[in-house]
């Protein structure tokens, strides 16, 4: 019997024949070509236009329903939305994927080739940006009024090329040839002031007012990306701002004969939305980055207020109508901006403005890493946003003199410790403190992380306001991360539990009843094998490496960072390789270690680790002595589109961060959902995944968070582990030779150095032995085919909790308090 499919129901759905007609019509009337002349790009755009006929209609209905209801809405402010491709996802969510595929087949086209024309919308670095993308998908699916606000970067995250084993960054130009999903809205352009000075003026009533005389003005042009909920009832908007020169500025200069100057003005203004900063979890304090933050916050707030004012004449209902979620501290400047608008422009008194702000903003923390906690030099603020600095000072003064003084009377040390302004050689604004002081809720992104946010990051704030701290465990959208990326497994589940699982992922738990069923196991593992065969082909195409789909596919895909410990994975690979060389009969299942990772362009050690992986891969993959038992693959340009091919093909999911450092992780959820077994530390959401799937179905190793802290407090000495473990010593020493870099000894030495002289800040050496044992357990377990299949099924069937719809419902219950609006 042909497998059933979970197909979104949609009254507007097109039949195959209608879809064909629509595509052909768009080829001709939208793209100015025809079936005979069109290239794949034109076919792709015509397909998108056909879908958009449905999508735009739902978009209009949704905004009409929201306006009529005057409903409370969430505004998700994020500097990053890592959307990936939209075509396949939208076809699924509108419920016309099959019709589109069959229509294209009839027209002589393969839907995969056509959809491959779409560039990734890579407007984010990693986890934080991808989470934002999953969240707006869930908000639309659940019919909540919501707008995502961000920046319309001309260049998203760089494209990674590997040359001679090293990462090279190339510009990403995702909209070079136009993007069929976006709609420009010139009617909603906003002006953004910058620089200048603040004047204190006294009105005729004797009242003091502040006037900010901006030194420059740029404009923000909104581009709307429709966000199609599952079954396309609701289509929300992701509104991205593009910066342009404000008209009157360049015209003034131009008219005065300064054509060249006016061009400089134009390119300065356009620089603001030119490129996404590629630094994941580290801060650089660059002026242009501060301007990016302010630019999109100012545009978004004006947009929110403009919409509010359609139905309201004063601000008394503002915080009832609008909640603004700050995706980490990057949009924090929205706080003083709203204060400024309310006081300076709308004439509210401080206390009323403050009440509105503190009832409107909520803040999500995504990291505990000290280098990622944003601070801005006071002098930069003063230069770019002088009025905002004054407001921040006043927020701080009131906080210290009222709240801190009341709780800890006369304690100047505490005031210094909690001040939003950090004293020192360069005075700094601590953005996270400004968030916690203002926001009515602060949340972490996994249970363990939220505890650490309270205990380690903000303990005193938590003493002051315990009720402000929440947890909302992250989730991922099952539409993209199972339905669209793993059609085979998706239809197996639809056969088993019906077609509602893409909404209610807990329905998959039914599969637990079949975890020991031989037929079910075979079907499940056959699908895994199919996905591994497909991935093997991708690996051959991209890396020219042959891998055996019967081998264990062991995958670590995430940004490259020391705390994520790709180099711990490398040390273990070297240990395995050494065992195989020393003992050709060393018992192990064939294993393919697969990596995908981008390094921040200025992060030297991260780039050295990529180089090491590639050099080790060269050697290992071509060493006949080990008879193909071990392969190492580094897939270039890891991104959402590649991730969609990797998660379904994984046997082992590497989640090996030092305990206490990974806030949540979301890749861990996608792996488990697709039937991979987690090899991980008790960190972030791994803890909750283990809880859901059962300890016996994951491989946990290493120090836990308390042990990490204790070892650090006691004075961790990596040399003890180096001298105490001959195998570890041997692989570290290997890195200093020219074995992997013939004729160039020392090219991989920086890794050893960081782990010994550098003090091994993330305890790779301390966890090495335990990690290595866990790998032996993985290998043993894989030999038991039935035992492994059982565990893979249980993993996939038991992670319903990590549906981002559940995360959104948690946000709604605990923080946003929204009501659903059903468009007609
Ligand atoms: C980046 C810069 C500053 C502050 C935080 C970040 C950040 C955090 N970027 N990505 N993250 C990740 O966010 C994910 C979603 O919550 C988490 O799953 C992951 O653990 C974070 O590392």
Tab-separated table of C-alpha atoms and ligand atoms in Angstrom, residues 80 125-132 135 279-283 289 327-330 364-369 371-374 444-446 449 474 559 563-564 661-669 684-685, ligand 1:
chain	number	residue	atom	x	y	z
A	80	UNK	CA	18.859	37.209	13.372
A	125	UNK	CA	24.657	32.796	12.752
A	126	UNK	CA	23.366	29.677	14.432
A	127	UNK	CA	21.086	28.551	17.238
A	128	UNK	CA	19.688	31.920	18.240
A	129	UNK	CA	18.677	32.832	14.699
A	130	UNK	CA	17.300	29.406	13.832
A	131	UNK	CA	15.231	29.441	17.027
A	132	UNK	CA	13.667	32.724	15.918
A	135	UNK	CA	9.256	30.395	16.662
A	279	UNK	CA	30.437	36.442	15.392
A	280	UNK	CA	28.401	33.848	17.228
A	281	UNK	CA	28.513	34.254	20.999
A	282	UNK	CA	31.134	36.997	21.143
A	283	UNK	CA	30.882	40.740	21.194
A	289	UNK	CA	26.835	47.088	15.042
A	327	UNK	CA	15.874	37.919	21.513
A	328	UNK	CA	18.919	38.188	23.745
A	329	UNK	CA	20.294	41.648	24.489
A	330	UNK	CA	20.890	42.695	20.865
A	364	UNK	CA	15.353	35.905	26.624
A	365	UNK	CA	18.883	35.061	27.625
A	366	UNK	CA	20.675	32.582	25.329
A	367	UNK	CA	24.138	32.315	26.806
A	368	UNK	CA	26.184	32.458	29.978
A	369	UNK	CA	29.487	32.902	28.159
A	371	UNK	CA	32.463	37.113	26.154
A	372	UNK	CA	28.927	37.042	24.710
A	373	UNK	CA	27.431	39.318	27.379
A	374	UNK	CA	26.996	42.562	25.557
A	444	UNK	CA	16.461	31.028	29.971
A	445	UNK	CA	16.087	28.481	27.156
A	446	UNK	CA	16.334	25.095	28.926
A	449	UNK	CA	20.199	26.992	31.787
A	474	UNK	CA	13.514	25.599	23.330
A	559	UNK	CA	29.107	26.627	14.995
A	563	UNK	CA	33.019	25.287	24.438
A	564	UNK	CA	31.255	23.011	21.927
A	661	UNK	CA	28.123	26.142	28.742
A	662	UNK	CA	25.528	25.194	26.101
A	663	UNK	CA	22.382	27.094	27.024
A	664	UNK	CA	20.102	24.622	25.292
A	665	UNK	CA	21.088	23.388	21.878
A	666	UNK	CA	18.383	22.689	19.303
A	667	UNK	CA	20.301	20.446	16.898
A	668	UNK	CA	20.198	17.831	19.668
A	669	UNK	CA	16.372	17.860	19.337
A	684	UNK	CA	21.483	22.399	28.174
A	685	UNK	CA	18.509	20.548	26.759
B	1	LIG	C1	25.088	35.094	20.519
B	1	LIG	C2	25.558	36.341	20.858
B	1	LIG	C3	25.242	36.906	22.088
B	1	LIG	C4	24.458	36.203	22.966
B	1	LIG	C5	23.997	34.936	22.629
B	1	LIG	C6	24.310	34.378	21.414
B	1	LIG	C7	23.830	33.075	21.032
B	1	LIG	C8	23.335	32.054	21.776
B	1	LIG	N1	23.816	32.673	19.796
B	1	LIG	N2	23.321	31.484	19.714
B	1	LIG	N3	23.031	31.096	20.925
B	1	LIG	C9	22.413	29.788	21.088
B	1	LIG	O1	21.012	29.990	21.207
B	1	LIG	C10	20.307	28.775	21.055
B	1	LIG	C11	18.842	29.097	21.087
B	1	LIG	O2	18.432	29.441	22.365
B	1	LIG	C12	20.716	27.776	22.118
B	1	LIG	O3	20.080	26.570	21.856
B	1	LIG	C13	22.220	27.579	22.146
B	1	LIG	O4	22.592	26.805	23.249
B	1	LIG	C14	22.924	28.929	22.204
B	1	LIG	O5	24.308	28.753	22.097
